[in-house]
C-alpha cells in the first residue's frame, strides 16, 4: 500500500518562502520518479516539478528559477523549496509518484498520475 504524506504548507506573503516535504511509505522509492503538482478549487492541475531516480529535474515554466525540488533516498522523502512566492502559486500542492518513463510527463500533464501513479492528499499553500 503506497502512502504519500505531504507537510510544510501554510500561508505566506508574496515574496516569501516555504519548504514542502513528502514522505513515501511504499516500497522502491529510490526507483521511482517523484514530483509535485498544484491543484486549484476549480479542479485544475498544473505540473510544478519532478525529479527522477538519478536526480534529474523538470520544472513547470511558471516556477523555473524560483522553486527547487530535491530528494533524499535514505529518508524516502522529497522536498520542494519555494522562494519568491507569488499569489498565483496558491493552491493545494500534491505529491506524486510515477514510473520513470512518465517523469517529464508528470509536469506537462499531471492528470497522468491518476492513470499510472500514486498521489498524496496534498498540502495547502496560500500566498497573499
PDB file of C-alpha atoms in Angstrom:
ATOM      1  CA  UNK A   1       0.000   0.000   0.000  1.00  0.00           C
ATOM      2  CA  UNK A   2       1.522   3.273  -1.125  1.00  0.00           C
ATOM      3  CA  UNK A   3       1.029   6.279   1.065  1.00  0.00           C
ATOM      4  CA  UNK A   4       2.452   9.676   0.284  1.00  0.00           C
ATOM      5  CA  UNK A   5       2.229  12.205   3.095  1.00  0.00           C
ATOM      6  CA  UNK A   6       2.885  15.885   2.489  1.00  0.00           C
ATOM      7  CA  UNK A   7       3.745  18.570   5.008  1.00  0.00           C
ATOM      8  CA  UNK A   8       5.035  22.130   5.139  1.00  0.00           C
ATOM      9  CA  UNK A   9       2.202  24.100   3.595  1.00  0.00           C
ATOM     10  CA  UNK A  10       0.871  27.327   5.045  1.00  0.00           C
ATOM     11  CA  UNK A  11       0.136  30.986   4.424  1.00  0.00           C
ATOM     12  CA  UNK A  12       2.830  33.412   3.374  1.00  0.00           C
ATOM     13  CA  UNK A  13       3.088  36.878   1.907  1.00  0.00           C
ATOM     14  CA  UNK A  14       4.201  37.418  -1.657  1.00  0.00           C
ATOM     15  CA  UNK A  15       7.969  37.214  -1.908  1.00  0.00           C
ATOM     16  CA  UNK A  16       8.217  34.760   0.961  1.00  0.00           C
ATOM     17  CA  UNK A  17       9.353  31.146   1.059  1.00  0.00           C
ATOM     18  CA  UNK A  18       8.025  27.747   2.066  1.00  0.00           C
ATOM     19  CA  UNK A  19       9.514  24.257   2.062  1.00  0.00           C
ATOM     20  CA  UNK A  20       7.292  21.283   1.400  1.00  0.00           C
ATOM     21  CA  UNK A  21       8.122  17.678   2.225  1.00  0.00           C
ATOM     22  CA  UNK A  22       6.643  14.397   1.047  1.00  0.00           C
ATOM     23  CA  UNK A  23       7.452  11.037   2.612  1.00  0.00           C
ATOM     24  CA  UNK A  24       6.694   7.759   0.850  1.00  0.00           C
ATOM     25  CA  UNK A  25       5.757   4.760   2.982  1.00  0.00           C
ATOM     26  CA  UNK A  26       5.643   2.448  -0.008  1.00  0.00           C
ATOM     27  CA  UNK A  27       8.385   0.293  -1.494  1.00  0.00           C
ATOM     28  CA  UNK A  28      11.038   1.092  -4.013  1.00  0.00           C
ATOM     29  CA  UNK A  29      11.126   4.851  -3.535  1.00  0.00           C
ATOM     30  CA  UNK A  30      14.619   5.098  -4.999  1.00  0.00           C
ATOM     31  CA  UNK A  31      13.461   3.548  -8.290  1.00  0.00           C
ATOM     32  CA  UNK A  32      10.585   5.938  -8.964  1.00  0.00           C
ATOM     33  CA  UNK A  33      10.143   9.419 -10.294  1.00  0.00           C
ATOM     34  CA  UNK A  34       8.680  11.774  -7.704  1.00  0.00           C
ATOM     35  CA  UNK A  35       7.113  15.166  -8.174  1.00  0.00           C
ATOM     36  CA  UNK A  36       4.609  17.839  -7.301  1.00  0.00           C
ATOM     37  CA  UNK A  37       1.585  19.312  -8.982  1.00  0.00           C
ATOM     38  CA  UNK A  38      -0.726  22.110  -7.886  1.00  0.00           C
ATOM     39  CA  UNK A  39      -4.491  21.696  -7.760  1.00  0.00           C
ATOM     40  CA  UNK A  40      -6.976  24.571  -7.589  1.00  0.00           C
ATOM     41  CA  UNK A  41     -10.535  24.661  -6.177  1.00  0.00           C
ATOM     42  CA  UNK A  42     -11.739  24.572  -9.797  1.00  0.00           C
ATOM     43  CA  UNK A  43     -10.035  21.169 -10.059  1.00  0.00           C
ATOM     44  CA  UNK A  44      -7.395  22.436 -12.442  1.00  0.00           C
ATOM     45  CA  UNK A  45      -3.941  20.903 -12.205  1.00  0.00           C
ATOM     46  CA  UNK A  46      -0.589  22.441 -13.012  1.00  0.00           C
ATOM     47  CA  UNK A  47       2.635  20.479 -13.054  1.00  0.00           C
ATOM     48  CA  UNK A  48       5.222  22.022 -10.743  1.00  0.00           C
ATOM     49  CA  UNK A  49       8.339  19.861 -10.697  1.00  0.00           C
ATOM     50  CA  UNK A  50       9.610  16.304 -10.929  1.00  0.00           C
ATOM     51  CA  UNK A  51      12.833  14.502 -10.076  1.00  0.00           C
ATOM     52  CA  UNK A  52      13.898  11.160 -11.456  1.00  0.00           C
ATOM     53  CA  UNK A  53      15.861   8.431  -9.728  1.00  0.00           C
ATOM     54  CA  UNK A  54      19.170   9.899 -10.895  1.00  0.00           C
ATOM     55  CA  UNK A  55      18.295  13.361  -9.604  1.00  0.00           C
ATOM     56  CA  UNK A  56      17.493  14.935 -12.954  1.00  0.00           C
ATOM     57  CA  UNK A  57      14.794  17.571 -12.601  1.00  0.00           C
ATOM     58  CA  UNK A  58      11.992  19.061 -14.673  1.00  0.00           C
ATOM     59  CA  UNK A  59      10.149  22.277 -13.804  1.00  0.00           C
ATOM     60  CA  UNK A  60       6.999  23.967 -14.943  1.00  0.00           C
ATOM     61  CA  UNK A  61       7.637  27.246 -16.745  1.00  0.00           C
ATOM     62  CA  UNK A  62       5.940  29.343 -14.072  1.00  0.00           C
ATOM     63  CA  UNK A  63       8.254  28.131 -11.280  1.00  0.00           C
ATOM     64  CA  UNK A  64      11.628  27.916 -13.030  1.00  0.00           C
ATOM     65  CA  UNK A  65      14.276  29.824 -11.127  1.00  0.00           C
ATOM     66  CA  UNK A  66      12.100  30.094  -8.005  1.00  0.00           C
ATOM     67  CA  UNK A  67      11.394  26.500  -6.906  1.00  0.00           C
ATOM     68  CA  UNK A  68      13.859  23.676  -6.279  1.00  0.00           C
ATOM     69  CA  UNK A  69      12.947  20.019  -5.988  1.00  0.00           C
ATOM     70  CA  UNK A  70      15.241  17.531  -4.269  1.00  0.00           C
ATOM     71  CA  UNK A  71      15.113  14.001  -2.908  1.00  0.00           C
ATOM     72  CA  UNK A  72      16.701  12.052  -0.067  1.00  0.00           C
ATOM     73  CA  UNK A  73      16.541   8.352  -0.898  1.00  0.00           C
ATOM     74  CA  UNK A  74      17.773   7.404   2.588  1.00  0.00           C
ATOM     75  CA  UNK A  75      14.650   9.023   4.044  1.00  0.00           C
ATOM     76  CA  UNK A  76      12.215   8.159   1.219  1.00  0.00           C
ATOM     77  CA  UNK A  77      11.426  11.858   1.078  1.00  0.00           C
ATOM     78  CA  UNK A  78      11.291  14.618  -1.476  1.00  0.00           C
ATOM     79  CA  UNK A  79      11.338  18.344  -0.866  1.00  0.00           C
ATOM     80  CA  UNK A  80      10.116  21.423  -2.694  1.00  0.00           C
ATOM     81  CA  UNK A  81      11.840  24.658  -1.753  1.00  0.00           C
ATOM     82  CA  UNK A  82       9.611  27.513  -2.898  1.00  0.00           C
ATOM     83  CA  UNK A  83      11.121  31.001  -2.983  1.00  0.00           C
ATOM     84  CA  UNK A  84       9.858  34.343  -4.285  1.00  0.00           C
ATOM     85  CA  UNK A  85       6.303  33.098  -3.934  1.00  0.00           C
ATOM     86  CA  UNK A  86       3.530  34.802  -5.882  1.00  0.00           C
ATOM     87  CA  UNK A  87      -0.254  34.861  -5.358  1.00  0.00           C
ATOM     88  CA  UNK A  88      -0.630  32.694  -8.476  1.00  0.00           C
ATOM     89  CA  UNK A  89       1.284  29.944  -6.662  1.00  0.00           C
ATOM     90  CA  UNK A  90      -1.706  29.470  -4.355  1.00  0.00           C
ATOM     91  CA  UNK A  91      -3.255  26.009  -4.366  1.00  0.00           C
ATOM     92  CA  UNK A  92      -3.084  22.515  -2.937  1.00  0.00           C
ATOM     93  CA  UNK A  93       0.333  21.021  -3.592  1.00  0.00           C
ATOM     94  CA  UNK A  94       0.104  17.315  -4.196  1.00  0.00           C
ATOM     95  CA  UNK A  95       2.976  14.844  -4.075  1.00  0.00           C
ATOM     96  CA  UNK A  96       3.064  12.232  -6.830  1.00  0.00           C
ATOM     97  CA  UNK A  97       4.935   9.008  -7.557  1.00  0.00           C
ATOM     98  CA  UNK A  98       5.137   7.689 -11.109  1.00  0.00           C
ATOM     99  CA  UNK A  99       7.226   5.155 -13.050  1.00  0.00           C
ATOM    100  CA  UNK A 100      10.400   6.623 -14.591  1.00  0.00           C
ATOM    101  CA  UNK A 101       9.098   6.891 -18.198  1.00  0.00           C
ATOM    102  CA  UNK A 102       6.420   9.347 -17.025  1.00  0.00           C
ATOM    103  CA  UNK A 103       8.739  11.725 -15.174  1.00  0.00           C
ATOM    104  CA  UNK A 104       8.649  14.657 -17.586  1.00  0.00           C
ATOM    105  CA  UNK A 105       5.022  13.895 -18.345  1.00  0.00           C
ATOM    106  CA  UNK A 106       4.090  14.459 -14.722  1.00  0.00           C
ATOM    107  CA  UNK A 107       4.932  18.157 -15.196  1.00  0.00           C
ATOM    108  CA  UNK A 108       3.448  18.501 -18.688  1.00  0.00           C
ATOM    109  CA  UNK A 109       0.227  16.656 -17.867  1.00  0.00           C
ATOM    110  CA  UNK A 110      -0.246  15.917 -14.147  1.00  0.00           C
ATOM    111  CA  UNK A 111      -3.503  14.063 -14.862  1.00  0.00           C
ATOM    112  CA  UNK A 112      -1.277  11.141 -15.857  1.00  0.00           C
ATOM    113  CA  UNK A 113      -0.716  10.492 -12.165  1.00  0.00           C
ATOM    114  CA  UNK A 114      -4.217   9.076 -11.791  1.00  0.00           C
ATOM    115  CA  UNK A 115      -3.561   6.544 -14.514  1.00  0.00           C
ATOM    116  CA  UNK A 116      -0.043   5.322 -13.842  1.00  0.00           C
ATOM    117  CA  UNK A 117       0.976   6.519 -10.382  1.00  0.00           C
ATOM    118  CA  UNK A 118       0.043   7.444  -6.849  1.00  0.00           C
ATOM    119  CA  UNK A 119      -0.678  10.726  -5.132  1.00  0.00           C
ATOM    120  CA  UNK A 120      -0.930  12.155  -1.654  1.00  0.00           C
ATOM    121  CA  UNK A 121      -3.771  14.167  -0.107  1.00  0.00           C
ATOM    122  CA  UNK A 122      -1.984  17.458  -0.648  1.00  0.00           C
ATOM    123  CA  UNK A 123      -0.995  20.431   1.469  1.00  0.00           C
ATOM    124  CA  UNK A 124      -2.466  23.923   1.133  1.00  0.00           C
ATOM    125  CA  UNK A 125      -0.241  26.822   0.128  1.00  0.00           C
ATOM    126  CA  UNK A 126      -1.726  30.313   0.247  1.00  0.00           C
ATOM    127  CA  UNK A 127       0.192  33.356  -0.977  1.00  0.00           C
ATOM    128  CA  UNK A 128      -1.304  36.793  -0.412  1.00  0.00           C
TER     129      UNK A 128
END
